[in-house]
Amino acid sequence: MAGKRLHRLLRAIDFARMLLVPGVPFRNRLRIFWTRAFGGAVHRGPGGRLTASLYGIRIEIPDPIATPRIRESLRKGGYEGCEVLAFEELARSGDSILEVGAGLGFLTSYMARDPRTHRVAAFEADSRLLAIAQRTCALNGVNVALFHAAVGRRSGIAEFALHPDFWASSTETWDGAQLVDVPMTALDHCLDEHKPNVLVLDVEGAEYDLLPNAELRGLDVIVVELHPWQSDPARTEALFASLAKRGYRHVHHARWGNVHGFLKR
């Protein structure tokens, strides 16, 4: 019990430090504090859609996308909370962002709404989520270039494994998964076309193959959620070594959870 209390205290201190990070807009600090303290506002809207608001972003989710695990994450305010904190601490004025794995469009909208962001282009492979992400962007009044495609080492067609909890769907397939074919665009092609300086990546384990094999032209910042339970320590070490060799410095705080930053030296 004492160990859990100490862990919570250390996490609270770590989070409090984030509120003091320079450059974070004051309104964003308030939204983060409120959601972390009280969770998200979740209720049933017209037509039975689940409506949620957290970190100042509104989302509407139809059944069966709104599984019990998704609802609980939204209610507690934990949904993509680590990504929000990492973005706030790494964002700089004039950033052009490429997001791979837009999901519900929550983080997409959060980043696009930020006054420091110049533009956002986002890719989502799961066709079930595309209309939801578009609706999220519309609800929050942001203009985002949103594309239906997986992003990988090369362009073509990819097998995509669907999971009932959408956030676990991936091009990293598993036995018994429901597989669908989706269009795939090469990461380097995306970088050449959209010319971002920031890459935000959440691809459920595919990052271990994708990042070491891409040229990463023009990127100053990489924000990636790692999925160590879907890999082994050797692949994680290889990913870190590959990025370090190309001049990226690793940045991480406990409050970011499995989200890691890599900054060009």
PDB file of C-alpha atoms in Angstrom:
ATOM      1  CA  MET A   1       0.000   0.000   0.000  1.00  0.00           C
ATOM      2  CA  ALA A   2       2.815   2.414   0.934  1.00  0.00           C
ATOM      3  CA  GLY A   3       4.526   1.638  -2.373  1.00  0.00           C
ATOM      4  CA  LYS A   4       1.376   2.512  -4.339  1.00  0.00           C
ATOM      5  CA  ARG A   5       0.981   5.775  -2.433  1.00  0.00           C
ATOM      6  CA  LEU A   6       4.599   6.710  -3.116  1.00  0.00           C
ATOM      7  CA  HIS A   7       4.148   5.883  -6.808  1.00  0.00           C
ATOM      8  CA  ARG A   8       1.040   8.090  -6.980  1.00  0.00           C
ATOM      9  CA  LEU A   9       2.873  10.896  -5.197  1.00  0.00           C
ATOM     10  CA  LEU A  10       5.805  10.723  -7.612  1.00  0.00           C
ATOM     11  CA  ARG A  11       3.430  10.695 -10.600  1.00  0.00           C
ATOM     12  CA  ALA A  12       1.576  13.717  -9.170  1.00  0.00           C
ATOM     13  CA  ILE A  13       4.855  15.622  -8.736  1.00  0.00           C
ATOM     14  CA  ASP A  14       5.907  14.663 -12.272  1.00  0.00           C
ATOM     15  CA  PHE A  15       2.572  15.874 -13.646  1.00  0.00           C
ATOM     16  CA  ALA A  16       2.800  19.141 -11.678  1.00  0.00           C
ATOM     17  CA  ARG A  17       6.156  19.822 -13.343  1.00  0.00           C
ATOM     18  CA  MET A  18       4.445  19.566 -16.735  1.00  0.00           C
ATOM     19  CA  LEU A  19       2.098  22.419 -15.788  1.00  0.00           C
ATOM     20  CA  LEU A  20       5.189  24.608 -15.357  1.00  0.00           C
ATOM     21  CA  VAL A  21       6.714  23.799 -18.758  1.00  0.00           C
ATOM     22  CA  PRO A  22       7.208  27.085 -20.657  1.00  0.00           C
ATOM     23  CA  GLY A  23       5.355  27.658 -23.910  1.00  0.00           C
ATOM     24  CA  VAL A  24       2.181  25.697 -23.112  1.00  0.00           C
ATOM     25  CA  PRO A  25      -0.866  27.954 -23.698  1.00  0.00           C
ATOM     26  CA  PHE A  26      -2.636  28.799 -20.445  1.00  0.00           C
ATOM     27  CA  ARG A  27      -5.994  27.491 -21.696  1.00  0.00           C
ATOM     28  CA  ASN A  28      -4.373  24.156 -22.505  1.00  0.00           C
ATOM     29  CA  ARG A  29      -2.972  23.957 -18.972  1.00  0.00           C
ATOM     30  CA  LEU A  30      -6.474  24.446 -17.558  1.00  0.00           C
ATOM     31  CA  ARG A  31      -7.977  21.811 -19.854  1.00  0.00           C
ATOM     32  CA  ILE A  32      -5.277  19.302 -18.938  1.00  0.00           C
ATOM     33  CA  PHE A  33      -5.656  19.964 -15.214  1.00  0.00           C
ATOM     34  CA  TRP A  34      -9.452  19.676 -15.367  1.00  0.00           C
ATOM     35  CA  THR A  35      -9.456  16.410 -17.343  1.00  0.00           C
ATOM     36  CA  ARG A  36      -6.705  14.852 -15.217  1.00  0.00           C
ATOM     37  CA  ALA A  37      -8.519  15.833 -12.028  1.00  0.00           C
ATOM     38  CA  PHE A  38     -12.144  15.081 -12.965  1.00  0.00           C
ATOM     39  CA  GLY A  39     -11.999  12.830 -16.047  1.00  0.00           C
ATOM     40  CA  GLY A  40     -13.946  13.215 -19.265  1.00  0.00           C
ATOM     41  CA  ALA A  41     -17.622  14.117 -19.621  1.00  0.00           C
ATOM     42  CA  VAL A  42     -19.362  11.121 -21.229  1.00  0.00           C
ATOM     43  CA  HIS A  43     -23.060  10.686 -22.039  1.00  0.00           C
ATOM     44  CA  ARG A  44     -25.435   9.339 -24.651  1.00  0.00           C
ATOM     45  CA  GLY A  45     -26.380  11.835 -27.334  1.00  0.00           C
ATOM     46  CA  PRO A  46     -28.967  11.832 -30.142  1.00  0.00           C
ATOM     47  CA  GLY A  47     -29.385   8.472 -31.863  1.00  0.00           C
ATOM     48  CA  GLY A  48     -27.651   6.638 -29.022  1.00  0.00           C
ATOM     49  CA  ARG A  49     -24.188   7.865 -29.978  1.00  0.00           C
ATOM     50  CA  LEU A  50     -21.690   8.134 -27.173  1.00  0.00           C
ATOM     51  CA  THR A  51     -20.640  11.765 -26.775  1.00  0.00           C
ATOM     52  CA  ALA A  52     -17.476  12.609 -24.873  1.00  0.00           C
ATOM     53  CA  SER A  53     -15.543  15.746 -24.055  1.00  0.00           C
ATOM     54  CA  LEU A  54     -12.009  15.695 -22.682  1.00  0.00           C
ATOM     55  CA  TYR A  55      -9.101  18.117 -22.897  1.00  0.00           C
ATOM     56  CA  GLY A  56     -11.583  20.489 -24.548  1.00  0.00           C
ATOM     57  CA  ILE A  57     -12.172  18.169 -27.536  1.00  0.00           C
ATOM     58  CA  ARG A  58     -15.632  16.768 -28.389  1.00  0.00           C
ATOM     59  CA  ILE A  59     -16.066  13.267 -29.829  1.00  0.00           C
ATOM     60  CA  GLU A  60     -19.117  11.336 -31.006  1.00  0.00           C
ATOM     61  CA  ILE A  61     -18.736   7.538 -31.192  1.00  0.00           C
ATOM     62  CA  PRO A  62     -21.348   5.093 -32.499  1.00  0.00           C
ATOM     63  CA  ASP A  63     -21.817   1.562 -31.230  1.00  0.00           C
ATOM     64  CA  PRO A  64     -20.121  -0.915 -31.541  1.00  0.00           C
ATOM     65  CA  ILE A  65     -16.960   1.245 -31.686  1.00  0.00           C
ATOM     66  CA  ALA A  66     -17.699   2.485 -28.156  1.00  0.00           C
ATOM     67  CA  THR A  67     -16.719  -0.735 -26.378  1.00  0.00           C
ATOM     68  CA  PRO A  68     -16.643  -0.861 -22.539  1.00  0.00           C
ATOM     69  CA  ARG A  69     -12.843  -0.372 -22.520  1.00  0.00           C
ATOM     70  CA  ILE A  70     -13.118   2.673 -24.792  1.00  0.00           C
ATOM     71  CA  ARG A  71     -15.917   4.192 -22.670  1.00  0.00           C
ATOM     72  CA  GLU A  72     -13.947   3.662 -19.461  1.00  0.00           C
ATOM     73  CA  SER A  73     -10.826   5.287 -20.918  1.00  0.00           C
ATOM     74  CA  LEU A  74     -12.857   8.320 -22.013  1.00  0.00           C
ATOM     75  CA  ARG A  75     -14.670   8.573 -18.677  1.00  0.00           C
ATOM     76  CA  LYS A  76     -11.413   8.528 -16.698  1.00  0.00           C
ATOM     77  CA  GLY A  77      -9.795  11.051 -19.051  1.00  0.00           C
ATOM     78  CA  GLY A  78      -6.963   8.678 -19.880  1.00  0.00           C
ATOM     79  CA  TYR A  79      -7.733   8.326 -23.583  1.00  0.00           C
ATOM     80  CA  GLU A  80      -4.585   9.528 -25.419  1.00  0.00           C
ATOM     81  CA  GLY A  81      -3.679  11.582 -22.359  1.00  0.00           C
ATOM     82  CA  CYS A  82       0.013  10.668 -22.568  1.00  0.00           C
ATOM     83  CA  GLU A  83       0.076  11.802 -26.202  1.00  0.00           C
ATOM     84  CA  VAL A  84      -1.480  15.128 -25.178  1.00  0.00           C
ATOM     85  CA  LEU A  85       1.209  15.719 -22.543  1.00  0.00           C
ATOM     86  CA  ALA A  86       4.045  14.804 -24.904  1.00  0.00           C
ATOM     87  CA  PHE A  87       2.650  17.064 -27.623  1.00  0.00           C
ATOM     88  CA  GLU A  88       2.325  19.999 -25.241  1.00  0.00           C
ATOM     89  CA  GLU A  89       5.913  19.701 -24.100  1.00  0.00           C
ATOM     90  CA  LEU A  90       7.427  19.213 -27.555  1.00  0.00           C
ATOM     91  CA  ALA A  91       5.264  21.552 -29.689  1.00  0.00           C
ATOM     92  CA  ARG A  92       6.833  24.628 -31.219  1.00  0.00           C
ATOM     93  CA  SER A  93       5.336  27.535 -33.123  1.00  0.00           C
ATOM     94  CA  GLY A  94       4.906  26.854 -36.832  1.00  0.00           C
ATOM     95  CA  ASP A  95       4.943  23.050 -36.586  1.00  0.00           C
ATOM     96  CA  SER A  96       3.651  21.079 -39.571  1.00  0.00           C
ATOM     97  CA  ILE A  97       2.520  17.679 -38.315  1.00  0.00           C
ATOM     98  CA  LEU A  98       2.044  14.293 -39.966  1.00  0.00           C
ATOM     99  CA  GLU A  99      -0.020  11.938 -37.798  1.00  0.00           C
ATOM    100  CA  VAL A 100      -0.053   8.213 -38.574  1.00  0.00           C
ATOM    101  CA  GLY A 101      -2.879   6.442 -36.758  1.00  0.00           C
ATOM    102  CA  ALA A 102      -5.540   9.145 -36.378  1.00  0.00           C
ATOM    103  CA  GLY A 103      -8.051   6.855 -34.654  1.00  0.00           C
ATOM    104  CA  LEU A 104     -11.122   8.832 -33.595  1.00  0.00           C
ATOM    105  CA  GLY A 105      -9.510  12.109 -34.650  1.00  0.00           C
ATOM    106  CA  PHE A 106      -9.102  13.190 -31.020  1.00  0.00           C
ATOM    107  CA  LEU A 107      -5.369  13.941 -30.978  1.00  0.00           C
ATOM    108  CA  THR A 108      -5.662  15.115 -34.582  1.00  0.00           C
ATOM    109  CA  SER A 109      -8.136  17.797 -33.518  1.00  0.00           C
ATOM    110  CA  TYR A 110      -6.217  18.644 -30.348  1.00  0.00           C
ATOM    111  CA  MET A 111      -3.019  19.332 -32.278  1.00  0.00           C
ATOM    112  CA  ALA A 112      -4.775  21.177 -35.124  1.00  0.00           C
ATOM    113  CA  ARG A 113      -6.580  23.459 -32.659  1.00  0.00           C
ATOM    114  CA  ASP A 114      -3.348  24.472 -30.933  1.00  0.00           C
ATOM    115  CA  PRO A 115      -2.234  27.991 -31.936  1.00  0.00           C
ATOM    116  CA  ARG A 116       1.353  26.780 -32.365  1.00  0.00           C
ATOM    117  CA  THR A 117       0.374  24.321 -35.112  1.00  0.00           C
ATOM    118  CA  HIS A 118       0.629  25.429 -38.735  1.00  0.00           C
ATOM    119  CA  ARG A 119      -1.085  22.412 -40.321  1.00  0.00           C
ATOM    120  CA  VAL A 120      -1.891  18.723 -39.759  1.00  0.00           C
ATOM    121  CA  ALA A 121      -2.142  15.829 -42.218  1.00  0.00           C
ATOM    122  CA  ALA A 122      -3.403  12.542 -40.768  1.00  0.00           C
ATOM    123  CA  PHE A 123      -3.651   8.929 -41.961  1.00  0.00           C
ATOM    124  CA  GLU A 124      -5.951   6.209 -40.622  1.00  0.00           C
ATOM    125  CA  ALA A 125      -6.043   2.640 -41.959  1.00  0.00           C
ATOM    126  CA  ASP A 126      -9.276   1.521 -40.229  1.00  0.00           C
ATOM    127  CA  SER A 127     -12.215   2.394 -42.479  1.00  0.00           C
ATOM    128  CA  ARG A 128     -14.566   2.101 -39.463  1.00  0.00           C
ATOM    129  CA  LEU A 129     -12.934   5.183 -37.963  1.00  0.00           C
ATOM    130  CA  LEU A 130     -12.565   7.493 -40.936  1.00  0.00           C
ATOM    131  CA  ALA A 131     -16.030   9.082 -40.754  1.00  0.00           C
ATOM    132  CA  ILE A 132     -15.715   9.380 -36.959  1.00  0.00           C
ATOM    133  CA  ALA A 133     -12.380  11.195 -37.281  1.00  0.00           C
ATOM    134  CA  GLN A 134     -13.857  13.515 -39.908  1.00  0.00           C
ATOM    135  CA  ARG A 135     -16.802  14.228 -37.604  1.00  0.00           C
ATOM    136  CA  THR A 136     -14.466  14.921 -34.680  1.00  0.00           C
ATOM    137  CA  CYS A 137     -12.532  17.464 -36.731  1.00  0.00           C
ATOM    138  CA  ALA A 138     -15.800  19.128 -37.805  1.00  0.00           C
ATOM    139  CA  LEU A 139     -17.165  19.239 -34.239  1.00  0.00           C
ATOM    140  CA  ASN A 140     -14.016  21.015 -33.090  1.00  0.00           C
ATOM    141  CA  GLY A 141     -13.785  23.414 -36.022  1.00  0.00           C
ATOM    142  CA  VAL A 142     -10.385  22.322 -37.303  1.00  0.00           C
ATOM    143  CA  ASN A 143      -9.197  21.893 -40.870  1.00  0.00           C
ATOM    144  CA  VAL A 144      -7.172  18.701 -41.332  1.00  0.00           C
ATOM    145  CA  ALA A 145      -6.117  16.751 -44.434  1.00  0.00           C
ATOM    146  CA  LEU A 146      -7.370  13.256 -43.486  1.00  0.00           C
ATOM    147  CA  PHE A 147      -6.550  10.175 -45.579  1.00  0.00           C
ATOM    148  CA  HIS A 148      -7.691   6.539 -45.503  1.00  0.00           C
ATOM    149  CA  ALA A 149      -4.499   4.497 -45.759  1.00  0.00           C
ATOM    150  CA  ALA A 150      -2.006   2.576 -43.719  1.00  0.00           C
ATOM    151  CA  VAL A 151       1.522   3.970 -43.731  1.00  0.00           C
ATOM    152  CA  GLY A 152       4.380   1.528 -44.129  1.00  0.00           C
ATOM    153  CA  ARG A 153       7.755   0.861 -45.742  1.00  0.00           C
ATOM    154  CA  ARG A 154       6.325   0.840 -49.268  1.00  0.00           C
ATOM    155  CA  SER A 155       3.162   1.797 -51.150  1.00  0.00           C
ATOM    156  CA  GLY A 156       0.628  -0.816 -52.231  1.00  0.00           C
ATOM    157  CA  ILE A 157      -1.959  -2.967 -50.453  1.00  0.00           C
ATOM    158  CA  ALA A 158      -1.553  -4.211 -46.875  1.00  0.00           C
ATOM    159  CA  GLU A 159      -3.334  -6.691 -44.646  1.00  0.00           C
ATOM    160  CA  PHE A 160      -4.883  -4.921 -41.679  1.00  0.00           C
ATOM    161  CA  ALA A 161      -6.019  -6.805 -38.556  1.00  0.00           C
ATOM    162  CA  LEU A 162      -9.252  -5.516 -37.024  1.00  0.00           C
ATOM    163  CA  HIS A 163      -9.764  -5.675 -33.257  1.00  0.00           C
ATOM    164  CA  PRO A 164     -13.073  -5.038 -31.411  1.00  0.00           C
ATOM    165  CA  ASP A 165     -11.228  -2.363 -29.409  1.00  0.00           C
ATOM    166  CA  PHE A 166     -10.199  -0.288 -32.412  1.00  0.00           C
ATOM    167  CA  TRP A 167      -7.020   1.021 -30.790  1.00  0.00           C
ATOM    168  CA  ALA A 168      -5.503  -2.488 -30.996  1.00  0.00           C
ATOM    169  CA  SER A 169      -6.046  -2.862 -34.757  1.00  0.00           C
ATOM    170  CA  SER A 170      -2.795  -2.983 -36.709  1.00  0.00           C
ATOM    171  CA  THR A 171      -0.832  -4.062 -39.755  1.00  0.00           C
ATOM    172  CA  GLU A 172       0.952  -6.316 -37.242  1.00  0.00           C
ATOM    173  CA  THR A 173      -1.376  -9.312 -37.613  1.00  0.00           C
ATOM    174  CA  TRP A 174      -2.024 -12.195 -35.194  1.00  0.00           C
ATOM    175  CA  ASP A 175      -3.533 -15.675 -35.395  1.00  0.00           C
ATOM    176  CA  GLY A 176      -7.309 -15.594 -35.699  1.00  0.00           C
ATOM    177  CA  ALA A 177      -7.501 -11.894 -36.522  1.00  0.00           C
ATOM    178  CA  GLN A 178     -10.122 -10.562 -38.928  1.00  0.00           C
ATOM    179  CA  LEU A 179      -8.028  -9.350 -41.861  1.00  0.00           C
ATOM    180  CA  VAL A 180      -8.995  -6.756 -44.449  1.00  0.00           C
ATOM    181  CA  ASP A 181      -7.025  -5.252 -47.310  1.00  0.00           C
ATOM    182  CA  VAL A 182      -6.284  -1.532 -47.040  1.00  0.00           C
ATOM    183  CA  PRO A 183      -4.305   0.891 -49.203  1.00  0.00           C
ATOM    184  CA  MET A 184      -0.786   1.551 -47.948  1.00  0.00           C
ATOM    185  CA  THR A 185       1.400   4.592 -48.569  1.00  0.00           C
ATOM    186  CA  ALA A 186       5.147   4.622 -47.986  1.00  0.00           C
ATOM    187  CA  LEU A 187       6.183   6.815 -45.062  1.00  0.00           C
ATOM    188  CA  ASP A 188       8.930   8.506 -47.055  1.00  0.00           C
ATOM    189  CA  HIS A 189       6.386   9.360 -49.765  1.00  0.00           C
ATOM    190  CA  CYS A 190       4.127  10.941 -47.125  1.00  0.00           C
ATOM    191  CA  LEU A 191       7.030  12.986 -45.807  1.00  0.00           C
ATOM    192  CA  ASP A 192       7.979  14.177 -49.288  1.00  0.00           C
ATOM    193  CA  GLU A 193       4.380  15.099 -50.143  1.00  0.00           C
ATOM    194  CA  HIS A 194       3.281  16.826 -46.924  1.00  0.00           C
ATOM    195  CA  LYS A 195       6.685  18.093 -45.745  1.00  0.00           C
ATOM    196  CA  PRO A 196       6.085  17.936 -41.991  1.00  0.00           C
ATOM    197  CA  ASN A 197       8.726  18.701 -39.405  1.00  0.00           C
ATOM    198  CA  VAL A 198       6.890  16.629 -36.760  1.00  0.00           C
ATOM    199  CA  LEU A 199       5.826  12.975 -37.020  1.00  0.00           C
ATOM    200  CA  VAL A 200       3.285  11.576 -34.542  1.00  0.00           C
ATOM    201  CA  LEU A 201       3.097   7.796 -34.778  1.00  0.00           C
ATOM    202  CA  ASP A 202       0.712   5.312 -33.127  1.00  0.00           C
ATOM    203  CA  VAL A 203       0.682   2.104 -35.184  1.00  0.00           C
ATOM    204  CA  GLU A 204       0.344  -0.675 -32.593  1.00  0.00           C
ATOM    205  CA  GLY A 205       3.760  -2.294 -32.923  1.00  0.00           C
ATOM    206  CA  ALA A 206       4.506  -1.501 -36.576  1.00  0.00           C
ATOM    207  CA  GLU A 207       6.836   1.312 -35.431  1.00  0.00           C
ATOM    208  CA  TYR A 208       9.649  -1.216 -34.836  1.00  0.00           C
ATOM    209  CA  ASP A 209       9.811  -1.994 -38.545  1.00  0.00           C
ATOM    210  CA  LEU A 210       8.694   1.350 -39.946  1.00  0.00           C
ATOM    211  CA  LEU A 211      11.046   3.897 -38.360  1.00  0.00           C
ATOM    212  CA  PRO A 212      14.408   2.104 -38.821  1.00  0.00           C
ATOM    213  CA  ASN A 213      13.643   1.552 -42.512  1.00  0.00           C
ATOM    214  CA  ALA A 214      12.513   5.087 -43.413  1.00  0.00           C
ATOM    215  CA  GLU A 215      14.746   7.999 -44.381  1.00  0.00           C
ATOM    216  CA  LEU A 216      12.744  10.439 -42.197  1.00  0.00           C
ATOM    217  CA  ARG A 217      13.550  13.423 -44.395  1.00  0.00           C
ATOM    218  CA  GLY A 218      12.817  16.832 -42.882  1.00  0.00           C
ATOM    219  CA  LEU A 219      11.763  15.634 -39.432  1.00  0.00           C
ATOM    220  CA  ASP A 220      12.884  17.600 -36.382  1.00  0.00           C
ATOM    221  CA  VAL A 221      10.616  15.785 -33.911  1.00  0.00           C
ATOM    222  CA  ILE A 222       9.258  12.230 -33.752  1.00  0.00           C
ATOM    223  CA  VAL A 223       6.585  11.368 -31.178  1.00  0.00           C
ATOM    224  CA  VAL A 224       5.862   7.649 -31.049  1.00  0.00           C
ATOM    225  CA  GLU A 225       3.890   5.368 -28.770  1.00  0.00           C
ATOM    226  CA  LEU A 226       5.893   2.193 -28.232  1.00  0.00           C
ATOM    227  CA  HIS A 227       4.204  -1.172 -27.705  1.00  0.00           C
ATOM    228  CA  PRO A 228       6.778  -3.317 -25.878  1.00  0.00           C
ATOM    229  CA  TRP A 229       4.240  -6.077 -25.185  1.00  0.00           C
ATOM    230  CA  GLN A 230       4.042  -6.634 -28.952  1.00  0.00           C
ATOM    231  CA  SER A 231       7.793  -6.873 -29.421  1.00  0.00           C
ATOM    232  CA  ASP A 232      10.975  -7.874 -27.639  1.00  0.00           C
ATOM    233  CA  PRO A 233      13.662  -5.693 -25.996  1.00  0.00           C
ATOM    234  CA  ALA A 234      16.082  -6.269 -28.876  1.00  0.00           C
ATOM    235  CA  ARG A 235      13.737  -4.576 -31.383  1.00  0.00           C
ATOM    236  CA  THR A 236      13.270  -1.628 -29.028  1.00  0.00           C
ATOM    237  CA  GLU A 237      17.033  -1.260 -28.647  1.00  0.00           C
ATOM    238  CA  ALA A 238      17.451  -1.462 -32.427  1.00  0.00           C
ATOM    239  CA  LEU A 239      14.843   1.272 -32.916  1.00  0.00           C
ATOM    240  CA  PHE A 240      16.563   3.568 -30.416  1.00  0.00           C
ATOM    241  CA  ALA A 241      19.985   2.875 -31.931  1.00  0.00           C
ATOM    242  CA  SER A 242      18.731   3.554 -35.456  1.00  0.00           C
ATOM    243  CA  LEU A 243      17.307   6.939 -34.485  1.00  0.00           C
ATOM    244  CA  ALA A 244      20.376   7.882 -32.422  1.00  0.00           C
ATOM    245  CA  LYS A 245      22.639   7.045 -35.365  1.00  0.00           C
ATOM    246  CA  ARG A 246      20.682   9.545 -37.466  1.00  0.00           C
ATOM    247  CA  GLY A 247      21.042  12.295 -34.903  1.00  0.00           C
ATOM    248  CA  TYR A 248      17.852  12.007 -32.836  1.00  0.00           C
ATOM    249  CA  ARG A 249      18.041  12.541 -29.081  1.00  0.00           C
ATOM    250  CA  HIS A 250      15.668  10.501 -26.935  1.00  0.00           C
ATOM    251  CA  VAL A 251      13.326  12.419 -24.581  1.00  0.00           C
ATOM    252  CA  HIS A 252      10.943  10.783 -22.129  1.00  0.00           C
ATOM    253  CA  HIS A 253       9.120  11.569 -18.882  1.00  0.00           C
ATOM    254  CA  ALA A 254       7.213   9.155 -16.652  1.00  0.00           C
ATOM    255  CA  ARG A 255       4.012  11.143 -17.238  1.00  0.00           C
ATOM    256  CA  TRP A 256       4.208  10.243 -20.942  1.00  0.00           C
ATOM    257  CA  GLY A 257       3.766   6.517 -20.259  1.00  0.00           C
ATOM    258  CA  ASN A 258       4.744   4.559 -23.388  1.00  0.00           C
ATOM    259  CA  VAL A 259       4.987   7.701 -25.515  1.00  0.00           C
ATOM    260  CA  HIS A 260       8.532   8.711 -26.422  1.00  0.00           C
ATOM    261  CA  GLY A 261      10.018  11.757 -28.124  1.00  0.00           C
ATOM    262  CA  PHE A 262      13.043  11.954 -30.422  1.00  0.00           C
ATOM    263  CA  LEU A 263      14.522  15.355 -31.223  1.00  0.00           C
ATOM    264  CA  LYS A 264      16.983  16.128 -33.984  1.00  0.00           C
ATOM    265  CA  ARG A 265      20.249  17.319 -32.511  1.00  0.00           C
TER     266      ARG A 265
END
